[in-house]
mmCIF file with all atom_site columns, C-alpha atoms and ligand atoms in Angstrom:
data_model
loop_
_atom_site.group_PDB
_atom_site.id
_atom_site.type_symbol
_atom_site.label_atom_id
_atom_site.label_alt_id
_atom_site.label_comp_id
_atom_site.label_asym_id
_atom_site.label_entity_id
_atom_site.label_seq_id
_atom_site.pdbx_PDB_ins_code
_atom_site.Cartn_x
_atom_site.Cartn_y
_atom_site.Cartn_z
_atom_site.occupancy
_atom_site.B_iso_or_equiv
_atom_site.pdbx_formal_charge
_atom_site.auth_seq_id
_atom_site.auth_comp_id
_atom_site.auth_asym_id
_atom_site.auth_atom_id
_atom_site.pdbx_PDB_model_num
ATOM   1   C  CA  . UNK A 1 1   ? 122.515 75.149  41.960 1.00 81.00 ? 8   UNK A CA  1
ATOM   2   C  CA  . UNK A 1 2   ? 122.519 79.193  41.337 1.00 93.00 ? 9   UNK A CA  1
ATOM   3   C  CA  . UNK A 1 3   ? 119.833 80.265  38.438 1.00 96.00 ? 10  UNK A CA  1
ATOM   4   C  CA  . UNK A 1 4   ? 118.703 83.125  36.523 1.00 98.00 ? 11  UNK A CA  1
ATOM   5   C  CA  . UNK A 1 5   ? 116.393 85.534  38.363 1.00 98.00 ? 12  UNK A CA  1
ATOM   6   C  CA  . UNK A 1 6   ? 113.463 85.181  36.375 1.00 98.00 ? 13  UNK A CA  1
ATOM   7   C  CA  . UNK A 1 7   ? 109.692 85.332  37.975 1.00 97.00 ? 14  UNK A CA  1
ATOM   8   C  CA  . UNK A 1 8   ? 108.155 86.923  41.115 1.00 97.00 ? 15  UNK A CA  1
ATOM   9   C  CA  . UNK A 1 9   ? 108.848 83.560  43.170 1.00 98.00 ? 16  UNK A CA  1
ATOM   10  C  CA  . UNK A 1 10  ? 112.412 84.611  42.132 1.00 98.00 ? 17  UNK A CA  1
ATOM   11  C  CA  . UNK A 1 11  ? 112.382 87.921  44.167 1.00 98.00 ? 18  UNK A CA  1
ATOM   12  C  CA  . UNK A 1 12  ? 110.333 87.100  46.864 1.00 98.00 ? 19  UNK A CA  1
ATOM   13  C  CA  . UNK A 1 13  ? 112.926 84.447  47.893 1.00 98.00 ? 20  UNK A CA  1
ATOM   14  C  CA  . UNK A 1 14  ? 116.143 86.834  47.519 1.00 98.00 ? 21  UNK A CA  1
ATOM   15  C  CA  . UNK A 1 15  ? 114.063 89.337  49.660 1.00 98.00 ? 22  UNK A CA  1
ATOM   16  C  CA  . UNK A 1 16  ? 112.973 86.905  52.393 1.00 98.00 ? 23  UNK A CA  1
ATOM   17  C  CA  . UNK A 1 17  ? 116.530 85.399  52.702 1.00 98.00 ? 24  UNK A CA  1
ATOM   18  C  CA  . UNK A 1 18  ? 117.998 89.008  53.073 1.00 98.00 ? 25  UNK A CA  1
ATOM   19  C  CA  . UNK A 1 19  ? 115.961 90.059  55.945 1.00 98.00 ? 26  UNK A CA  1
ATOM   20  C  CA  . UNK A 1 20  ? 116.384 86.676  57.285 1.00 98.00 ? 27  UNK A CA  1
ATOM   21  C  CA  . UNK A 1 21  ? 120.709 88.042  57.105 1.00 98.00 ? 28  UNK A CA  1
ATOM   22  C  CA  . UNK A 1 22  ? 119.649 91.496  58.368 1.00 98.00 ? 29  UNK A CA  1
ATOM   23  C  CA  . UNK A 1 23  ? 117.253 91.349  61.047 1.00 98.00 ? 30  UNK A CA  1
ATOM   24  C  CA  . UNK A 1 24  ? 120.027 89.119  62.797 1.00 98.00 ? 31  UNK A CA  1
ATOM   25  C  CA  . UNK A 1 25  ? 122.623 91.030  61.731 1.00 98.00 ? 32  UNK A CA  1
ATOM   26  C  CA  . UNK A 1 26  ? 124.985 92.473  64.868 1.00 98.00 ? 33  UNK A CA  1
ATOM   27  C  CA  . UNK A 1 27  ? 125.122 96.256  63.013 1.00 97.00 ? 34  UNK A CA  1
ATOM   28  C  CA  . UNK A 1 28  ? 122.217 96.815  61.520 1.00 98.00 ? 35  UNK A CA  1
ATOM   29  C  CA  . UNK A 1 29  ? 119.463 94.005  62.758 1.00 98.00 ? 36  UNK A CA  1
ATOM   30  C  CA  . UNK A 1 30  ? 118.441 96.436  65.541 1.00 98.00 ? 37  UNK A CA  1
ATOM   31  C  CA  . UNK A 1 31  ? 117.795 99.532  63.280 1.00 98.00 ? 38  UNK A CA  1
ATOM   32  C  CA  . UNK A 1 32  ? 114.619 97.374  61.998 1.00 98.00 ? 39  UNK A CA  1
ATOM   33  C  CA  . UNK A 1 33  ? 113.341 95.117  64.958 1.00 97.00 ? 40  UNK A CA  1
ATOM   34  C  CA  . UNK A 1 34  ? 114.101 98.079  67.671 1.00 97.00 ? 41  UNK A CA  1
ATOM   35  C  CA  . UNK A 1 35  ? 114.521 101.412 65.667 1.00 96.00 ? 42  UNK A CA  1
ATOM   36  C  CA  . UNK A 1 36  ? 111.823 101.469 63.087 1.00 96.00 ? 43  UNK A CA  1
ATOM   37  C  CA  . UNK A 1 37  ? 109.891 98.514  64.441 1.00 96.00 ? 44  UNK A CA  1
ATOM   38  C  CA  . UNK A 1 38  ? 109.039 96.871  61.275 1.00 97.00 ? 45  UNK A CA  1
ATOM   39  C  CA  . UNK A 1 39  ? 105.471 95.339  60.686 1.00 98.00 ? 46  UNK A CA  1
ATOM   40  C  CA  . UNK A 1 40  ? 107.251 92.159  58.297 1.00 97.00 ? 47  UNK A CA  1
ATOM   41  C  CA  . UNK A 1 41  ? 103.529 91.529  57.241 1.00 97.00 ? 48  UNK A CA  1
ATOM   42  C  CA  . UNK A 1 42  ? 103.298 95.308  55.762 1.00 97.00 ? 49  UNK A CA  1
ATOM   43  C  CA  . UNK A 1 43  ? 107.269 95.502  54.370 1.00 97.00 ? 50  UNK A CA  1
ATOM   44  C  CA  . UNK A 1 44  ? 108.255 92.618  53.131 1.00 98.00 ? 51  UNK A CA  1
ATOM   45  C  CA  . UNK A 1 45  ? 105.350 92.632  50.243 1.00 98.00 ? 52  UNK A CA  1
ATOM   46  C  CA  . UNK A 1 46  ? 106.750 96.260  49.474 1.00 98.00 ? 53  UNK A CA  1
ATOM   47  C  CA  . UNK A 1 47  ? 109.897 95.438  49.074 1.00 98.00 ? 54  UNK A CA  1
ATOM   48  C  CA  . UNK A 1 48  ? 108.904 92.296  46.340 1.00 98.00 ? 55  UNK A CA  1
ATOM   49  C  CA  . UNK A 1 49  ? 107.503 95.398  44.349 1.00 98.00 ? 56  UNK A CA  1
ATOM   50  C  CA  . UNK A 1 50  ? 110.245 97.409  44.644 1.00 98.00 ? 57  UNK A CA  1
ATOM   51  C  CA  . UNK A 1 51  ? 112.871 94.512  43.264 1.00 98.00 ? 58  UNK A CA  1
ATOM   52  C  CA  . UNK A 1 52  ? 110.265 93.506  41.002 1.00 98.00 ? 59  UNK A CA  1
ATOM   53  C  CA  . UNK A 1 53  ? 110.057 96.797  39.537 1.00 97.00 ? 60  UNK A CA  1
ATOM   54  C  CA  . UNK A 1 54  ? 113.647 97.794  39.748 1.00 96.00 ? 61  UNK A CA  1
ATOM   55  C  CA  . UNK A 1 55  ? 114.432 94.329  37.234 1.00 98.00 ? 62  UNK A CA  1
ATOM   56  C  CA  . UNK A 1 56  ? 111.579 94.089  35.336 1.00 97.00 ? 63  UNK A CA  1
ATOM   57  C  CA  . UNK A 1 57  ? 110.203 97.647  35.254 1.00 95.00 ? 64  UNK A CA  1
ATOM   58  C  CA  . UNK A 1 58  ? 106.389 96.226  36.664 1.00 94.00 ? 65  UNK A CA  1
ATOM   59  C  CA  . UNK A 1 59  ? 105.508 99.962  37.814 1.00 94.00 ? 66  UNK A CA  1
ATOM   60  C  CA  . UNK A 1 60  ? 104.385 97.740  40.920 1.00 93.00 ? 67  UNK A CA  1
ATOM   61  C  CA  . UNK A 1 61  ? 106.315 99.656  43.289 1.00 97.00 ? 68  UNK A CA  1
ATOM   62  C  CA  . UNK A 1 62  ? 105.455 103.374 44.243 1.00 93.00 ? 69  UNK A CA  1
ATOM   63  C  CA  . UNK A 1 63  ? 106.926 104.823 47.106 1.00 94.00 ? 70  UNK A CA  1
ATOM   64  C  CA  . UNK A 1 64  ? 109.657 107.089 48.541 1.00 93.00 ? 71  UNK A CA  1
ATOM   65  C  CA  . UNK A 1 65  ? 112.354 105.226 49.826 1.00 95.00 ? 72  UNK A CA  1
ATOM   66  C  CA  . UNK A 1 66  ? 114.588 108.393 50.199 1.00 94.00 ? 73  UNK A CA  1
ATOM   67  C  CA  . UNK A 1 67  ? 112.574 110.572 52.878 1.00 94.00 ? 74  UNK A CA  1
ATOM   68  C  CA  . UNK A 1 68  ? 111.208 106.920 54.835 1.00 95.00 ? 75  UNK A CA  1
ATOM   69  C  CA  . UNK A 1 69  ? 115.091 106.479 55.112 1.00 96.00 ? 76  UNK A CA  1
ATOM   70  C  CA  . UNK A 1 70  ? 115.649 110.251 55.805 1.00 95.00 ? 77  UNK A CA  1
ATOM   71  C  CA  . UNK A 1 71  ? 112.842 109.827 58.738 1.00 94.00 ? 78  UNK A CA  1
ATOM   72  C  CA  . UNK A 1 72  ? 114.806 106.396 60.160 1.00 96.00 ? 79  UNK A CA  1
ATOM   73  C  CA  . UNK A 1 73  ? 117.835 108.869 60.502 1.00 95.00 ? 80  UNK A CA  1
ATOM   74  C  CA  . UNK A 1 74  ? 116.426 111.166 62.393 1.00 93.00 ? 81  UNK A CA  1
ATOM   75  C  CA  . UNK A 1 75  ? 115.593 108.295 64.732 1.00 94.00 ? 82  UNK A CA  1
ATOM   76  C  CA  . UNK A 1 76  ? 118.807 106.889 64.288 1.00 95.00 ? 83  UNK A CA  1
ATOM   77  C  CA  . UNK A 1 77  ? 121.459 108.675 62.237 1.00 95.00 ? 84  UNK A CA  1
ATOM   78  C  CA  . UNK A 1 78  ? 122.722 106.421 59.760 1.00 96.00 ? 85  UNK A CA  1
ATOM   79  C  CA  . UNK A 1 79  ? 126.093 105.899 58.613 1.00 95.00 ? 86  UNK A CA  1
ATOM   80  C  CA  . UNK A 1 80  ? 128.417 104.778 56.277 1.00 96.00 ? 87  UNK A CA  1
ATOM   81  C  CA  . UNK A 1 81  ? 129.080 101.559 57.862 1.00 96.00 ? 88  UNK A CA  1
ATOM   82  C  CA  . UNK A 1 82  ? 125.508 101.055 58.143 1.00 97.00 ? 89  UNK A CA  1
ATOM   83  C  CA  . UNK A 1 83  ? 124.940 101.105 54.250 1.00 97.00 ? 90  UNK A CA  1
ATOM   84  C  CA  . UNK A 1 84  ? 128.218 99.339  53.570 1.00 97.00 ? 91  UNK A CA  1
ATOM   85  C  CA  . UNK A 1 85  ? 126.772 96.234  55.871 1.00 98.00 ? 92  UNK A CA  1
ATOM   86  C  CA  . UNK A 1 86  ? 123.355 96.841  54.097 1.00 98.00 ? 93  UNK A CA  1
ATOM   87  C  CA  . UNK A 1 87  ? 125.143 96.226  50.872 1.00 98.00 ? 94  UNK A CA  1
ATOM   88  C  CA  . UNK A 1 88  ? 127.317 93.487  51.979 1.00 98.00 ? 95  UNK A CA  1
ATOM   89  C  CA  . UNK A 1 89  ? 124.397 91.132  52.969 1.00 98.00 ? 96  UNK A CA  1
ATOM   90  C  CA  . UNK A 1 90  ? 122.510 92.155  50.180 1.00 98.00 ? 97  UNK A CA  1
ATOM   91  C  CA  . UNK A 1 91  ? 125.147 91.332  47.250 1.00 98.00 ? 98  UNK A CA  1
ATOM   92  C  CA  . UNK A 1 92  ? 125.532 87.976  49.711 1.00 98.00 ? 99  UNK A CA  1
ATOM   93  C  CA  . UNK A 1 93  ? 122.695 87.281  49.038 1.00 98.00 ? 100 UNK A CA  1
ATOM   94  C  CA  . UNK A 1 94  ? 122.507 87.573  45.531 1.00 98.00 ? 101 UNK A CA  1
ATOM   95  C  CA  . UNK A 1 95  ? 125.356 85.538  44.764 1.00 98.00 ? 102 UNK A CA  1
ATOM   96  C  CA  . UNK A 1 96  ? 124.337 82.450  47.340 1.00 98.00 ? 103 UNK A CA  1
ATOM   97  C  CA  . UNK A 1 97  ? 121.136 82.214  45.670 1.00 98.00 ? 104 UNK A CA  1
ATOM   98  C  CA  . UNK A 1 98  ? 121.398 83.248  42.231 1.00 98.00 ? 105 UNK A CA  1
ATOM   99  C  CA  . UNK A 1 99  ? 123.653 84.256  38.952 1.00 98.00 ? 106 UNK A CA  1
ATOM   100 C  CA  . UNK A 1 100 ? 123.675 85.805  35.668 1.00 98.00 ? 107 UNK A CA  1
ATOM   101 C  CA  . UNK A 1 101 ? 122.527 89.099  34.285 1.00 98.00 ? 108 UNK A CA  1
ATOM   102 C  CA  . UNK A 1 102 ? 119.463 89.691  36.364 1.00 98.00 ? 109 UNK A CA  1
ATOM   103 C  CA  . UNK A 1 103 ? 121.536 88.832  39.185 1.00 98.00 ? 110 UNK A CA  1
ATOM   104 C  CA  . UNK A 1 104 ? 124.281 91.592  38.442 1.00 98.00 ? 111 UNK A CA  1
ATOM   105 C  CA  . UNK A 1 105 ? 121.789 93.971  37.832 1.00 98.00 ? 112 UNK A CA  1
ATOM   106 C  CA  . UNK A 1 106 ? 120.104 93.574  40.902 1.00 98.00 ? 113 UNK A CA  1
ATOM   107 C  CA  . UNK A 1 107 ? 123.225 94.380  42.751 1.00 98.00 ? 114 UNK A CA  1
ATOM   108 C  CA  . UNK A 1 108 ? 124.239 97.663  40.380 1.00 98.00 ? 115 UNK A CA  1
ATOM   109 C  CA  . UNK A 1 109 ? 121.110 99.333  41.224 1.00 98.00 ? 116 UNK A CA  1
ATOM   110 C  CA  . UNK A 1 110 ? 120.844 98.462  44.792 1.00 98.00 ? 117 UNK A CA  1
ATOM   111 C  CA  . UNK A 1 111 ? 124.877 99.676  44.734 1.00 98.00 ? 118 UNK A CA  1
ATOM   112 C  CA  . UNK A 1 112 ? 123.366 102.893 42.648 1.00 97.00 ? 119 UNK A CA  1
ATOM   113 C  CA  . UNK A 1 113 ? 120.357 104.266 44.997 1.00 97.00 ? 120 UNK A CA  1
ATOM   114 C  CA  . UNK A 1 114 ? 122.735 103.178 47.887 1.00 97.00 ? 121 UNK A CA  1
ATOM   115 C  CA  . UNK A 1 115 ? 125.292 105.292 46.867 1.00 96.00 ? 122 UNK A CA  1
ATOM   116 C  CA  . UNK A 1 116 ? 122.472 107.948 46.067 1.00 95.00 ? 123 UNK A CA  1
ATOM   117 C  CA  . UNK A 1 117 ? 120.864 107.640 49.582 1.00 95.00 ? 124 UNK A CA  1
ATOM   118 C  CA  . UNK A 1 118 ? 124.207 107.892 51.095 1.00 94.00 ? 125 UNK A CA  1
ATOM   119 C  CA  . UNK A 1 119 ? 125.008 110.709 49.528 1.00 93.00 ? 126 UNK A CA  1
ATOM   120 C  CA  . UNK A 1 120 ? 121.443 112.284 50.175 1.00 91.00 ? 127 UNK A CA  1
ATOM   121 C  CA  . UNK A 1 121 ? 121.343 110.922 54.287 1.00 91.00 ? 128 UNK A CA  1
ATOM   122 C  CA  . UNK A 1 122 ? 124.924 111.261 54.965 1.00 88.00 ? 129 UNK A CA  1
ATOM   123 C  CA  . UNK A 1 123 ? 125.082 114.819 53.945 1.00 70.00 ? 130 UNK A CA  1
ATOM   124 C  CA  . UNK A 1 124 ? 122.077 116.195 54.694 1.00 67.00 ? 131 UNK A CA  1
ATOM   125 C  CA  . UNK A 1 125 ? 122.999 114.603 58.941 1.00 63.00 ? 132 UNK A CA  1
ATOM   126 C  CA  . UNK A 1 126 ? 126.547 116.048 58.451 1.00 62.00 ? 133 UNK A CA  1
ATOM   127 C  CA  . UNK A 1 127 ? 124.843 119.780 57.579 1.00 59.00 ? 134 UNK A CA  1
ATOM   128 C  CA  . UNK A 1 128 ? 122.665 119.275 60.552 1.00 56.00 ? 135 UNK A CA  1
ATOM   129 C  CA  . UNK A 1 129 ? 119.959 119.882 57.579 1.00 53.00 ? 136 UNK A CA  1
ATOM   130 C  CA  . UNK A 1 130 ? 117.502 117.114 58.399 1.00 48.00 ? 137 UNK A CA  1
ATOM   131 C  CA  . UNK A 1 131 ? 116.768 118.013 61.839 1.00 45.00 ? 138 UNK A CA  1
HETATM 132 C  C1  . HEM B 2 .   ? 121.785 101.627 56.215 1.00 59.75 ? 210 HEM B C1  1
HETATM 133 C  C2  . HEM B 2 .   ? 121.083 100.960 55.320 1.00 59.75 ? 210 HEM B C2  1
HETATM 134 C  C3  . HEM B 2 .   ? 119.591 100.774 55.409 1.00 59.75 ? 210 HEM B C3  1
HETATM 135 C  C4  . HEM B 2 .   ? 118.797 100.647 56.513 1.00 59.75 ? 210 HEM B C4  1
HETATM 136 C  C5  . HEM B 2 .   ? 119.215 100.608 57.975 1.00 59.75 ? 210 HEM B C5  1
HETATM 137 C  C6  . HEM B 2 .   ? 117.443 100.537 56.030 1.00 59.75 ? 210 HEM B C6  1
HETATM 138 C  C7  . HEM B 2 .   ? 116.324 100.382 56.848 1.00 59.75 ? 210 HEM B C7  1
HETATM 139 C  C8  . HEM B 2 .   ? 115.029 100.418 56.408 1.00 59.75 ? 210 HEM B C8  1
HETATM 140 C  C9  . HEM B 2 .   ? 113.868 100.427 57.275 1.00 59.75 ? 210 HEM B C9  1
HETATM 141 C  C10 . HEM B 2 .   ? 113.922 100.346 58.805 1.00 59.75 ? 210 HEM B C10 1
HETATM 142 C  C11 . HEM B 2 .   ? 112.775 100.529 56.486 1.00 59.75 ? 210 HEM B C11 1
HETATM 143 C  C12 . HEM B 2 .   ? 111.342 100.743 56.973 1.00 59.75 ? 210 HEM B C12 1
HETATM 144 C  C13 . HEM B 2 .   ? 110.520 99.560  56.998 1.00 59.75 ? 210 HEM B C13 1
HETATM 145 C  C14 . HEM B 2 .   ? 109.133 99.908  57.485 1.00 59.75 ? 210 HEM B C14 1
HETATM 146 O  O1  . HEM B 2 .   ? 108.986 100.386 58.608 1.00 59.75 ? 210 HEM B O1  1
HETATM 147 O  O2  . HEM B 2 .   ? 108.195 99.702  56.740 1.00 59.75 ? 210 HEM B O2  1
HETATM 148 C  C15 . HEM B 2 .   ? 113.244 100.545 55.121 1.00 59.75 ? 210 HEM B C15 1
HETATM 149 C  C16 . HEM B 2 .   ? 112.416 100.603 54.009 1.00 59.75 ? 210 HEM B C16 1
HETATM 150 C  C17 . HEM B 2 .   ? 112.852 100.506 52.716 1.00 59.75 ? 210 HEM B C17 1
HETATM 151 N  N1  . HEM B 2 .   ? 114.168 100.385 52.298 1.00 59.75 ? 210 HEM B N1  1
HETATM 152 FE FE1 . HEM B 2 .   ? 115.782 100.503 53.491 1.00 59.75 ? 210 HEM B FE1 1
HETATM 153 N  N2  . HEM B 2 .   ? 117.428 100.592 54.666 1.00 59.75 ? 210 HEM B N2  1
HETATM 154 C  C18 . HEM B 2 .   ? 118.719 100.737 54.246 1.00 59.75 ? 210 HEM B C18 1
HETATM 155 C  C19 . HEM B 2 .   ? 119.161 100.808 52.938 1.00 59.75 ? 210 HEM B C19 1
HETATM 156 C  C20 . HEM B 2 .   ? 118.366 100.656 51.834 1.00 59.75 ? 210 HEM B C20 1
HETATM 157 C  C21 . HEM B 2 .   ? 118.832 100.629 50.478 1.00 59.75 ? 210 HEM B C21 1
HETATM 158 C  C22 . HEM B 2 .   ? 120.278 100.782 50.038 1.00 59.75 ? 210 HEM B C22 1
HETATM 159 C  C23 . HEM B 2 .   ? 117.735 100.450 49.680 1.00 59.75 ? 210 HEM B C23 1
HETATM 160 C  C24 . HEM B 2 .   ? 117.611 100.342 48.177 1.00 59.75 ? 210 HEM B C24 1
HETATM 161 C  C25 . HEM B 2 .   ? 118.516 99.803  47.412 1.00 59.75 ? 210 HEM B C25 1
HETATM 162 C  C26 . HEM B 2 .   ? 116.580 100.369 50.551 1.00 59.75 ? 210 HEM B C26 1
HETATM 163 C  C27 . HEM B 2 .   ? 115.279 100.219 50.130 1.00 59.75 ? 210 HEM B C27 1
HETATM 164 C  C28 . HEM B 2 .   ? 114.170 100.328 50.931 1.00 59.75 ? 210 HEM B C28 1
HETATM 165 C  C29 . HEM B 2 .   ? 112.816 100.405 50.430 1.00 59.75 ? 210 HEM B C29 1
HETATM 166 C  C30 . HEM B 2 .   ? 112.363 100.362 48.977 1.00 59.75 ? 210 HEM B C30 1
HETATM 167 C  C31 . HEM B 2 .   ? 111.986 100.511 51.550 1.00 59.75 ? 210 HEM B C31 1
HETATM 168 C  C32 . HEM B 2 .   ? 110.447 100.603 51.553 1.00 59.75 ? 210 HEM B C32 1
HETATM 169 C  C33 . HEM B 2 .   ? 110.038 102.033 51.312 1.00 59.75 ? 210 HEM B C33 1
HETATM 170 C  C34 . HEM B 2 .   ? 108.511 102.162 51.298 1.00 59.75 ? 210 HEM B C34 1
HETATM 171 O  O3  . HEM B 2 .   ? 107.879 101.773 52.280 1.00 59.75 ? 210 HEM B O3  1
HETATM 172 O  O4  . HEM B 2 .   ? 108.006 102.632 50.262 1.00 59.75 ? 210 HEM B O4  1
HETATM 173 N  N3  . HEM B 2 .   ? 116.996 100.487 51.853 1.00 59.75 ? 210 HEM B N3  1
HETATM 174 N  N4  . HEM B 2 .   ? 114.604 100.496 55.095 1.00 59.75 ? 210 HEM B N4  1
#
C-alpha cells in the first residue's frame, strides 16, 4: 500500500531502495562502486539530508552537489543517458513506494536540479571547459 511521504523514516527508505536500483544498475551502478568509490556509510546519511531538506526545507543539508558531480566527470564524463537512467530509477522509485503530493514533488525537483546539472556538466564537457 503506497503512502504519503511524511517523516524522516519516510526518506531514508526511498533513498536506501534507490541505491539499492542504482548500484546494480548495468549503466550507471559502476560510476559509484568503481568510479567514485562510494563510502555508503559517509553518503547515504547525506543524501537523507538532502531529500529531507529539498521536501521539508530542514536546512539539514549543506553541500555542493554541482562541482562533486562536476569532479565525477572529470573522472568519468557524464552523459545524457547517464542522468536520464539516474532519473528513471529515481521516479521508480518514488512511485513503487509512495504517492501523493510529497511524492510528486520529490520527483519535480530531482527532474529540476537534474535538468540544471545537465545543463551545467553537459556543457561545460562539450566546451572542453572543465578540464
Ligand atoms: C548521471 C547521474 C548521476 C550520477 C552518476 C551521480 C553520482 C554521484 C556520485 C558518485 C556521488 C558521490 C558520492 C560520494 O562519493 O560521496 C554523488 C553525490 C551526490 N549526488 Fe549524484 N549523481 C547523479 C545525479 C544526481 C542528481 C540528478 C542529483 C539531484 C537531484 C544528485 C544528487 C547528489 C547529491 C546531493 C550528492 C551528495 C553531494 C554531497 O556530498 O554534498 N545526483 N552523485
Amino acid at each position: 500500500m503506497r503512502k504519503e511521504i511524511e517523516t524522516r523514516e519516510d526518506i531514508e527508505l526511498l533513498v536506501n531502495r534507490f541505491y539499492e536500483k542504482v548500484i546494480q544498475d548495468g549503466s550507471i551502478g559502476f560510476i559509484f562502486n568503481d568510479v567514485a568509490k562510494v563510502n555508503w556509510e559517509k553518503h547515504l546519511p547525506i543524501m537523507y539530508n538532502f531529500f529531507e531538506n529539498l521536501l521539508f526545507y530542514t536546512g539539514s543539508y549543506v553541500g555542493n552537489p554541482m562541482e562533486l558531480h562536476r569532479h565525477i566527470s572529470r573522472k568519468l564524463p557524464l552523459t545524457n543517458e547517464h542522468f536520464q537512467r539516474w532519473e528513471t530509477l529515481f521516479c521508480q522509485t518514488v512511485d513503487e513506494l509512495f504517492t501523493g503530493e510529497k511524492a510528486e514533488l520529490a520527483k519535480q525537483r530531482a527532474l529540476s536540479i537534474s535538468t540544471v546539472m545537465k545543463i551545467k556538466i553537459l556543457d561545460a564537457s562539450a566546451a572542453g571547459r572543465i578540464f
